[in-house]
Amino acid sequence: MITDLTGLTPELLREMYRRMVLVREFELRAIAERRIGLIPGFIHASIGQEASAVGVGMAMRPEDVFTSTHRGHGHLISKGGDVARMMAELAARATGYCGGRGGSLHIADFALGSLGANGIVAGGIPMAVGAALAFAMRGEERVAVSFFGDGAANQGAFHEALNLAGLWKLPVVFVCENNLYGEGTPQHKQAPLADLALRARSYAFPGVIVDGNDAPSVYRAASEALERARHGLGPTLLECKTYRWHGHYEGDPQVYKPTGEQQEWQARCPIVRLGAALVTAGVATEADLEAIREAVRAELDEAVAFARQSPQPQPDEALMGVYAETHGGKVF
Amino acid sequence: MRELTYSEAIREALAEEMARDPSVFLIGEDVGVFGGVFGVTQGLLDQFGEARVLDTPISESAIIGAALGAAMMGMRPVAEIMFGDFLPIAGDQIVNQLAKARYMSGGKANVPVTVRVTTGAPGSAAQQHSQSPEAWFMNVPGLKIVTPATPADAKGLLKSAIRGDDPVLFFEHKMLYAERGDVPPDPDFLVPFGEARLAREGAHITVVAIGGMLRHALRAADQLAEEGIQLEVIDPRTLVPFDLETVVRSIEKTGRLIIAHEAHKRCGAGAEIAALIAEEALDWLDAPIVRVAAKNVPIPYAPALEQYVLPSAEDIVAAAHKLALPLRIR
């Protein structure tokens, strides 16, 4: 498998590498910190899927928005998310992205275009269509992206949302990160077809399959889909073929994975692969890559320290922020 | 002041808000060309064009989700779900997404979404087109639940819903669409949430009548007045937020409470209201609280069966008789 770097600037490629390392290291660090008690909730790590998140995230413009999933840390980091506020949210601190209300499953950053991770696998897809509808109604050249997994493609909301987007030719890109498992059941036991991109045909827009472990390929395919959407040509379903190295959640015994399968995919590590391509192409040296990894680890040390030092939310803050207007306290 | 039907009042509210604010738009099944299955949105497509009156596929999840996404991006959608019975088709989008978007994002999401939906039994519509599902959603923090019972309230409450920044389930009772009443022509006429309306003063028994039950309560009050029993009829107008204070004040006077709604009795809105009164005003009660509600079976088709299951003015009269005997009126 050759990584084609055509059309990507050295700066972009190095940043792509950095963000992928940041996603990987964020996940590893969060898992480690959860084990020692900093993080009370569950974590759905995206280790192994960094190329699909970063390839799409970096192709987006700042004004584009996205909906994310339970496995969403990479999506936000790919668009510039603040790992300190992310770690603080996981650690249930007042300084976290949602003030400790949401945790990993609900991190949102509207300033960066994140409309929120989601605890319901296809829950964010109709929302992205709605954001795209707003852009189309106002004539804005913005695109909404919806990340979801192969499991979500079997929920009704997926089909309703894609149908509506296809019907109205809305500026939305559906990114299916097909990691071969929906929770603990393999994709071949969940859908009668291996290539979920084929479902786009039912909704009259292109379905594109891309090697989801190759960030430059994802980036190029996402850029094309985003431009189509931006210029009024409608949605694309982009299926990124990838693999989840960890369980559905941390602690999942993964009895459902056949022997040897994970090793095969780990041999196709998206980060190692991009690093090797950068070195081969002379875009970076091994020393440059190591420096990037060092810097990322230092950034995460700071993020963890920030989370640790941050205060817990005040208990009665739980009662605030349910509504914009509380009608004299009759609702709160 | 002039008379409008409930249906016309809703249409006027929609037209005024759409004219006032370009971010307001309609989205739903048959809202455009068809004019709404009950005719409520007739003419709005001609007036505002198809860019703002969006006919959708029969896709309730997509309707609510699209409204939510558009709202997060600064629009003020008014979504229509044809029948309250269909709300569960969009269950996740309403309960897990719409209701919680503001809270779980730590206040970043603004969610000005109004969901217009019909409620109540129109007669022989059977199990899946007759339900009154208000209370299903009262248990979901984040939603506001509005139940207009008059044309004026339909207009004023809908305008408040559209101008507000929270998700509202706006329950329009199908049997009220043709009811007539005075409606203020003022384009800024708003009815605030959380303020009940005293629909009729009376000394003896308080009746909290929700939505479609208001007219039955008023009829019962007329009939009972001839016997010397005075009902005080309160229309809560919104169930979330709920104006407990007005109800308590009335019970302080009457000492008796009937709660009337068309939803099933078990865990209907009346259960919550009764519990609130038990918590806050038990000492004022001279008799047990009585709920007049649909029996706990699916709404049947045959008129003879349906009328037996649904609550009526006669049921309120019977409940009042029960409470008034022995007539120990203060």
XYZ file of C-alpha atoms in Angstrom:
662
model
C 0.000 0.000 0.000
C 1.623 3.169 -1.201
C 0.798 6.485 0.377
C 0.404 9.120 -2.301
C 1.301 12.594 -1.068
C 0.468 14.385 -4.316
C -0.989 17.844 -3.903
C -0.397 18.068 -0.153
C 2.048 20.655 1.118
C 4.827 19.653 3.535
C 3.325 21.924 6.200
C -0.056 20.277 5.867
C 1.467 16.801 5.957
C 3.497 17.509 9.066
C 0.437 18.983 10.767
C -1.570 15.966 9.677
C 1.001 13.719 11.325
C 0.984 15.854 14.468
C -2.773 15.757 14.832
C -2.884 12.000 14.309
C -0.254 11.540 17.000
C -2.227 13.905 19.213
C -5.377 11.809 18.761
C -3.507 8.581 19.517
C -1.709 9.975 22.531
C -4.834 11.664 23.840
C -6.660 8.342 23.818
C -3.769 6.486 25.458
C -3.401 9.148 28.091
C -7.129 9.250 28.816
C -7.178 5.473 29.228
C -4.215 5.613 31.593
C -5.722 8.449 33.613
C -9.046 6.652 33.814
C -7.292 3.628 35.297
C -5.816 5.733 38.054
C -9.091 7.426 38.808
C -8.994 10.827 37.144
C -11.832 9.998 34.740
C -15.098 8.596 36.103
C -16.960 7.818 32.883
C -16.497 5.459 30.008
C -14.146 5.973 27.104
C -14.625 4.789 23.544
C -11.113 5.080 22.139
C -10.511 5.736 18.458
C -7.023 4.223 18.393
C -6.384 2.884 14.892
C -8.879 5.267 13.299
C -6.808 8.455 13.412
C -6.472 8.814 9.643
C -10.196 9.038 8.949
C -10.770 11.650 11.645
C -7.761 13.810 10.793
C -8.050 13.414 7.021
C -11.611 14.744 7.113
C -11.065 17.276 9.889
C -8.182 18.945 8.115
C -10.078 19.112 4.840
C -12.849 21.130 6.488
C -12.811 24.919 6.486
C -13.017 26.720 9.827
C -16.630 27.719 9.119
C -17.707 24.129 8.414
C -19.418 22.194 11.193
C -19.646 18.565 12.173
C -21.553 16.114 14.315
C -19.558 13.470 16.091
C -20.014 10.197 17.900
C -19.236 8.288 21.066
C -15.839 7.674 19.481
C -15.366 11.354 18.871
C -12.145 12.599 20.472
C -10.321 12.394 17.144
C -12.957 14.379 15.306
C -12.624 17.384 17.585
C -8.824 17.200 17.762
C -8.706 16.980 13.982
C -10.394 20.372 13.729
C -8.255 21.999 16.376
C -9.969 20.975 19.626
C -8.351 22.049 22.887
C -7.046 18.861 24.507
C -6.839 20.504 27.935
C -10.550 21.327 27.948
C -11.288 17.878 26.528
C -9.278 16.164 29.252
C -10.945 18.384 31.855
C -14.369 17.360 30.567
C -13.433 13.688 30.734
C -12.191 14.348 34.260
C -15.604 15.894 35.071
C -14.214 19.331 35.866
C -15.855 22.729 35.752
C -13.268 23.862 33.192
C -14.190 21.119 30.738
C -15.845 21.807 27.430
C -19.317 21.268 28.901
C -18.552 22.219 32.492
C -18.605 18.553 33.422
C -22.190 18.055 32.297
C -21.531 15.926 29.251
C -18.308 13.982 29.534
C -16.664 12.206 26.639
C -19.941 11.405 24.909
C -21.179 14.960 24.642
C -18.215 17.247 24.098
C -19.204 20.167 21.903
C -17.302 23.220 20.710
C -19.508 25.445 18.607
C -16.653 27.888 17.966
C -14.753 25.119 16.190
C -17.877 23.806 14.497
C -18.388 20.777 16.728
C -22.127 20.417 17.298
C -21.414 17.670 19.752
C -20.374 14.094 20.189
C -23.337 11.822 20.700
C -24.336 8.827 22.757
C -26.754 7.595 20.089
C -24.898 6.145 17.126
C -26.951 7.726 14.343
C -28.296 10.534 16.523
C -26.172 13.299 15.044
C -26.829 12.542 11.393
C -30.214 14.307 11.089
C -28.749 17.248 13.016
C -25.970 17.654 10.445
C -28.607 17.654 7.717
C -30.389 20.439 9.584
C -27.208 22.487 9.849
C -26.698 21.994 6.109
C -30.292 23.086 5.546
C -29.606 26.325 7.426
C -26.510 26.972 5.272
C -28.446 26.290 2.079
C -31.370 28.513 3.146
C -29.029 31.413 3.852
C -26.879 30.847 0.781
C -23.740 30.332 2.841
C -20.818 28.387 1.404
C -20.519 26.139 4.414
C -20.704 22.401 4.759
C -21.888 20.147 7.553
C -20.054 16.868 8.094
C -21.518 13.959 9.979
C -19.175 11.335 11.379
C -20.654 7.959 12.304
C -19.704 4.312 12.325
C -20.805 1.300 10.323
C -23.199 0.375 13.127
C -25.078 3.668 12.742
C -25.772 2.906 9.090
C -28.334 0.354 10.246
C -30.382 2.787 12.293
C -33.420 4.488 10.827
C -32.134 8.008 11.408
C -29.283 7.331 8.974
C -31.694 6.496 6.176
C -34.140 9.300 6.911
C -31.320 11.833 7.025
C -29.567 10.657 3.871
C -32.837 10.525 1.988
C -33.693 14.098 2.947
C -30.200 15.352 2.151
C -30.253 13.642 -1.233
C -33.718 14.955 -1.990
C -32.804 18.548 -1.171
C -29.174 18.300 -2.385
C -27.913 19.746 0.866
C -24.287 20.674 1.582
C -23.467 17.750 3.825
C -20.788 15.061 3.801
C -21.597 11.780 5.515
C -18.436 10.150 6.802
C -18.884 6.504 7.687
C -15.881 5.280 9.629
C -16.291 1.596 8.976
C -14.199 -0.064 11.679
C -15.803 -3.467 11.008
C -17.637 -3.646 14.330
C -20.881 -2.217 15.639
C -20.349 -2.546 19.380
C -19.567 -6.277 19.782
C -20.927 -7.613 16.502
C -18.993 -7.691 13.233
C -20.291 -5.720 10.319
C -20.987 -8.823 8.230
C -23.521 -9.885 10.841
C -25.148 -6.454 10.833
C -25.550 -5.629 7.163
C -25.965 -7.670 4.007
C -23.284 -5.694 2.207
C -19.661 -4.969 3.017
C -19.471 -1.640 1.220
C -21.839 0.729 2.980
C -20.992 3.472 0.484
C -23.278 1.615 -1.933
C -26.211 2.861 0.107
C -25.631 6.353 -1.285
C -27.079 5.167 -4.591
C -30.476 4.805 -2.939
C -30.359 8.478 -2.142
C -29.011 9.610 -5.517
C -25.613 10.950 -4.513
C -22.096 9.558 -4.768
C -20.782 6.947 -2.400
C -17.004 6.893 -2.200
C -14.842 4.240 -0.612
C -11.465 5.260 0.695
C -8.646 3.551 2.558
C -9.453 4.882 5.991
C -5.974 4.159 7.298
C -4.360 6.449 4.754
C -4.763 10.049 5.865
C -3.758 11.682 2.549
C -6.311 9.551 0.669
C -8.993 10.456 3.172
C -8.011 14.114 2.955
C -8.263 14.182 -0.842
C -11.587 12.318 -0.924
C -13.014 14.521 1.830
C -11.824 17.687 0.087
C -13.575 16.645 -3.082
C -16.780 15.811 -1.224
C -16.647 19.097 0.705
C -16.143 21.094 -2.497
C -19.033 19.329 -4.207
C -21.233 20.139 -1.257
C -19.987 23.723 -1.063
C -20.811 24.314 -4.701
C -24.372 23.096 -4.487
C -23.789 19.628 -5.936
C -25.180 17.863 -2.904
C -24.068 15.249 -0.430
C -21.477 12.492 -0.562
C -21.279 9.347 1.520
C -17.614 8.783 2.241
C -16.838 5.356 3.643
C -13.457 5.106 5.336
C -12.372 1.487 5.752
C -10.538 1.248 9.024
C -10.250 -0.757 12.215
C -10.744 -0.211 15.920
C -7.733 -1.440 17.863
C -9.460 -1.265 21.215
C -12.820 -2.527 22.379
C -16.112 -0.775 21.867
C -15.343 0.768 25.256
C -12.354 0.443 27.567
C -12.821 -2.780 29.465
C -14.583 -4.574 26.601
C -13.047 -8.083 26.558
C -13.352 -8.213 22.740
C -14.176 -11.894 22.601
C -15.760 -11.260 19.213
C -12.534 -10.471 17.335
C -11.007 -13.423 15.465
C -7.406 -14.316 16.291
C -4.863 -12.492 14.204
C -7.267 -9.927 12.759
C -6.135 -7.088 14.988
C -2.428 -7.823 14.411
C -3.049 -7.587 10.669
C -4.620 -4.183 11.053
C -2.034 -2.969 13.514
C 0.576 -3.723 10.881
C -1.260 -1.082 8.825
C -1.011 1.560 11.546
C -2.094 4.858 9.989
C 0.453 6.868 11.955
C 3.459 4.653 11.216
C 2.385 4.608 7.610
C 2.136 8.378 7.221
C 5.404 8.866 9.120
C 7.227 6.470 6.808
C 5.805 8.216 3.750
C 6.909 11.609 5.060
C 10.432 10.361 5.674
C 10.608 8.634 2.276
C 9.390 11.758 0.518
C 11.818 13.960 2.445
C 8.996 15.938 4.025
C 10.283 15.134 7.506
C 13.149 13.288 9.130
C 12.814 10.636 11.822
C 14.139 13.275 14.200
C 11.398 15.698 13.124
C 8.762 13.054 13.790
C 10.213 12.257 17.178
C 10.198 15.961 18.002
C 6.510 16.100 17.064
C 5.745 13.119 19.283
C 7.679 14.678 22.159
C 5.816 17.957 21.786
C 2.486 16.125 21.747
C 3.342 14.248 24.926
C 4.318 17.497 26.604
C 1.028 19.072 25.480
C -0.852 16.171 27.015
C 1.121 16.405 30.247
C -0.120 19.969 30.459
C -3.657 18.924 29.570
C -3.708 16.324 32.330
C -2.209 18.780 34.812
C -4.859 21.328 33.849
C -7.603 18.765 34.386
C -6.182 17.664 37.721
C -5.852 21.219 39.010
C -9.304 22.242 37.827
C -12.168 22.395 40.308
C -15.095 20.016 40.326
C -18.347 21.695 39.347
C -20.490 22.930 42.246
C -23.252 20.352 42.801
C -26.086 22.820 42.355
C -24.728 23.843 38.970
C -26.478 20.647 37.849
C -29.740 22.576 38.030
C -28.604 25.270 35.656
C -28.591 25.388 31.896
C -31.483 23.065 31.133
C -33.469 25.920 29.605
C -32.691 29.327 28.204
C -35.671 30.780 30.056
C -36.909 29.408 33.370
C -40.133 31.423 33.791
C -39.511 32.538 37.329
C -38.105 29.160 38.316
C -41.219 27.225 37.234
C -38.841 25.214 35.112
C -35.157 25.013 35.810
C -60.893 42.313 18.888
C -62.297 39.912 16.326
C -63.220 36.257 16.312
C -60.993 33.664 14.742
C -61.011 29.930 14.855
C -58.259 28.160 16.773
C -56.902 27.036 13.413
C -56.922 30.582 11.990
C -55.269 31.896 15.139
C -52.404 29.434 14.735
C -52.041 30.318 11.074
C -52.005 34.022 11.945
C -49.292 33.446 14.535
C -47.182 31.553 12.012
C -47.645 34.171 9.304
C -46.856 37.039 11.666
C -43.729 35.391 13.024
C -42.528 34.448 9.540
C -43.056 38.021 8.378
C -41.311 39.379 11.435
C -38.257 37.131 11.412
C -36.679 35.629 8.276
C -35.115 32.832 10.317
C -38.546 31.338 11.040
C -39.531 28.543 8.667
C -41.955 25.619 8.544
C -40.894 22.024 8.041
C -43.077 18.943 8.065
C -45.254 16.489 6.219
C -47.821 18.120 3.912
C -47.376 21.577 5.424
C -46.946 23.241 2.018
C -49.031 22.295 -1.011
C -51.552 20.331 1.047
C -51.733 23.123 3.634
C -51.456 20.772 6.591
C -53.603 17.683 7.056
C -55.952 19.784 9.199
C -55.584 22.821 6.938
C -53.726 24.909 9.505
C -50.886 26.032 7.204
C -53.087 26.736 4.183
C -51.892 29.721 2.193
C -48.510 29.997 3.865
C -46.718 28.396 0.925
C -48.190 31.034 -1.393
C -47.302 33.785 1.020
C -43.752 32.740 1.912
C -42.639 30.406 -0.874
C -41.173 26.950 -0.823
C -37.854 28.126 0.572
C -39.612 28.701 3.899
C -42.431 26.190 3.844
C -40.762 22.827 3.437
C -42.720 19.694 2.595
C -40.754 16.700 3.796
C -40.834 12.967 3.263
C -42.615 10.926 5.954
C -39.498 11.001 8.110
C -40.225 12.168 11.628
C -36.655 11.667 12.877
C -35.271 13.679 10.000
C -37.850 16.432 10.541
C -36.969 16.907 14.204
C -33.229 16.393 13.655
C -33.169 18.839 10.762
C -35.059 21.389 12.838
C -32.570 20.934 15.666
C -29.512 21.265 13.423
C -30.942 24.333 11.711
C -31.787 25.876 15.091
C -28.230 25.324 16.304
C -27.118 27.284 13.237
C -29.333 30.239 14.091
C -32.669 29.435 12.448
C -36.050 29.263 14.214
C -37.777 26.245 12.766
C -41.391 25.375 13.370
C -41.642 21.661 12.750
C -44.949 19.905 12.369
C -45.554 16.314 13.419
C -48.948 15.423 12.047
C -50.202 13.380 15.005
C -48.969 13.206 18.577
C -49.072 9.474 18.100
C -46.157 9.871 15.678
C -43.850 11.609 18.142
C -42.286 8.291 19.208
C -41.149 7.744 15.619
C -38.827 10.666 16.291
C -38.297 9.532 19.863
C -34.522 9.710 19.958
C -34.384 13.062 18.225
C -36.890 14.541 20.686
C -35.850 12.903 23.937
C -32.096 12.444 23.551
C -31.175 15.214 21.145
C -33.626 18.140 21.139
C -34.356 18.111 24.870
C -30.744 17.749 25.965
C -28.765 19.707 23.383
C -28.434 22.829 25.495
C -27.627 21.042 28.722
C -25.174 18.477 27.461
C -23.248 21.007 25.440
C -22.743 23.064 28.572
C -25.036 25.781 27.249
C -23.396 26.181 23.848
C -26.384 25.018 21.845
C -29.303 27.384 21.422
C -32.417 25.377 20.627
C -35.298 27.565 19.416
C -37.361 24.716 17.983
C -41.146 24.678 18.073
C -42.773 21.344 17.344
C -46.431 21.756 16.458
C -48.279 18.522 16.917
C -51.903 17.471 17.136
C -53.347 15.758 20.168
C -56.613 14.223 21.254
C -59.284 12.027 19.771
C -61.091 13.399 16.713
C -63.613 10.550 16.728
C -63.179 7.003 15.450
C -59.535 7.568 14.626
C -58.634 4.578 16.793
C -55.477 3.670 18.609
C -52.753 5.404 16.581
C -54.382 8.730 15.753
C -56.209 9.637 18.956
C -53.710 9.767 21.767
C -52.878 12.664 24.063
C -49.162 12.151 24.668
C -48.324 15.316 26.596
C -47.254 13.513 29.746
C -44.912 11.146 27.915
C -42.689 14.159 27.461
C -43.277 15.896 30.790
C -40.821 13.368 32.203
C -38.077 14.669 29.908
C -36.283 17.724 31.321
C -35.418 20.212 28.609
C -38.747 20.276 26.822
C -41.554 22.745 27.361
C -45.075 21.395 27.009
C -47.779 23.748 25.812
C -51.487 22.922 25.595
C -53.537 25.843 24.226
C -57.284 25.520 24.756
C -58.580 28.723 23.140
C -57.902 30.581 19.875
C -56.305 33.512 21.720
C -53.991 31.260 23.681
C -53.165 29.264 20.560
C -51.921 32.461 18.950
C -50.194 33.988 21.934
C -48.552 30.810 23.163
C -47.341 29.822 19.712
C -45.724 33.222 19.229
C -44.020 32.873 22.613
C -42.813 29.419 21.599
C -41.356 30.664 18.326
C -39.661 33.670 19.905
C -38.293 31.655 22.819
C -34.962 29.847 22.771
C -36.085 26.478 24.124
C -37.617 23.438 22.453
C -41.395 23.427 22.782
C -43.881 20.674 22.101
C -47.008 22.609 21.138
C -50.066 20.360 21.412
C -53.001 21.450 19.254
C -56.203 19.601 20.071
C -57.823 18.386 16.875
C -61.371 19.029 18.117
C -60.539 22.666 18.870
C -59.477 23.692 15.365
C -62.965 24.922 14.488
C -63.647 26.577 17.869
C -64.101 30.321 17.646
C -62.983 32.998 20.031
C -61.712 36.540 20.374
C -58.086 36.893 19.309
C -56.109 40.111 19.732
C -54.905 41.389 16.354
C -51.728 42.861 17.884
C -48.752 41.229 16.130
C -46.843 41.381 19.420
C -49.582 39.687 21.432
C -47.729 37.063 23.451
C -49.026 34.726 26.130
C -46.239 33.921 28.573
C -45.470 30.365 29.626
C -46.119 29.280 33.193
C -49.144 31.502 33.769
C -52.418 29.675 34.129
C -55.678 31.331 33.108
C -58.658 31.496 35.374
C -61.311 30.467 32.871
C -64.210 30.662 35.307
C -64.456 31.750 38.897
C -66.295 29.632 41.420
C -66.293 28.982 45.112
C -66.719 25.248 45.533
C -64.536 22.987 43.418
C -61.346 23.732 41.494
C -61.092 22.068 38.105
C -57.735 22.058 36.337
C -58.781 21.393 32.753
C -56.080 20.671 30.212
C -56.329 21.420 26.490
C -59.413 19.853 24.965
C -60.987 19.299 28.373
C -61.455 23.009 28.998
C -64.647 23.263 26.963
C -66.015 20.162 28.744
C -65.180 21.666 32.119
C -66.949 24.906 31.223
C -70.030 22.974 30.093
C -69.983 20.987 33.290
C -69.684 24.250 35.228
C -72.779 25.668 33.501
C -74.756 22.568 34.322
C -73.578 22.402 37.934
C -74.266 26.087 38.480
C -77.956 25.331 38.095
C -77.663 23.040 41.110
C -75.759 25.626 43.080
C -72.350 23.983 42.747
C -69.747 26.429 41.540
C -66.719 25.191 39.653
C -63.590 27.301 39.451
C -62.014 26.317 36.146
C -58.298 26.800 35.612
C -56.606 26.313 32.265
C -52.899 25.759 32.993
C -52.001 26.640 29.370
C -48.528 25.138 29.810
C -47.758 21.891 31.645
C -44.013 22.577 31.656
C -43.580 25.139 33.127
C -46.583 24.652 35.409
C -48.272 27.429 37.338
C -48.734 25.654 40.638
C -49.322 28.877 42.523
C -52.578 29.680 40.758
C -53.928 26.203 41.441
C -52.921 26.316 45.108
C -54.538 29.713 45.520
C -57.765 28.323 44.126
C -57.674 25.259 46.377
C -57.188 27.516 49.380
C -60.641 28.819 48.492
C -62.408 25.642 47.362
C -60.703 22.812 49.252
C -61.516 20.449 46.377
C -59.704 19.535 43.196
C -60.630 17.805 39.971
C -57.994 17.402 37.272
C -59.359 16.737 33.794
C -57.346 15.610 30.795
C -57.932 13.486 27.753
C -54.717 11.519 28.234
C -54.883 8.180 29.969
C -55.283 8.399 33.698
C -52.205 6.403 34.711
C -49.193 8.740 34.836
C -51.033 11.395 32.885
C -50.386 15.059 33.672
C -52.981 14.734 36.411
C -50.767 12.359 38.349
C -48.028 14.971 38.508
C -50.420 17.787 39.369
C -52.053 15.677 42.096
C -48.629 14.882 43.528
C -47.639 18.557 43.502
C -50.838 19.485 45.320
C -50.304 16.684 47.833
C -46.814 18.007 48.481
C -47.676 21.684 48.578
C -51.311 22.081 49.595
C -52.591 18.917 51.262
C -53.733 20.852 54.305
C -56.140 22.867 52.204
C -57.909 19.850 50.767
C -61.257 18.807 52.261
C -61.677 15.795 50.000
C -59.561 13.460 47.884
C -58.278 14.723 44.552
C -60.255 13.326 41.633
C -58.837 12.739 38.173
C -61.124 12.716 35.147
C -59.182 11.127 32.317
C -59.263 8.507 29.597
C -59.490 4.959 30.893
C -56.282 2.965 30.763
C -56.935 1.193 27.487
C -55.949 2.139 23.932
C -58.476 4.482 22.340
C -61.032 2.284 20.536
C -62.637 2.831 17.136
C -66.347 2.158 17.629
C -68.084 5.313 18.864
C -69.816 3.364 21.610
C -66.469 2.090 22.876
C -64.603 5.326 22.351
C -67.138 7.441 24.203
C -66.967 5.021 27.090
C -63.186 5.361 27.307
C -62.807 9.113 26.799
C -63.535 11.610 29.568
C -66.512 13.924 29.107
C -68.341 16.861 30.650
C -70.659 14.309 32.263
C -67.677 12.696 33.961
C -66.699 16.056 35.406
C -70.248 16.572 36.613
C -70.211 13.143 38.215
C -66.861 13.859 39.846
C -68.190 17.151 41.170
C -71.227 15.430 42.606
C -68.979 12.955 44.344
C -66.911 15.754 45.843
C -69.937 17.834 46.769
C -71.531 14.999 48.746
C -71.852 15.495 51.556
C -72.092 19.118 50.545
C -69.766 20.638 53.045
C -69.159 23.848 51.187
C -67.224 26.461 53.085
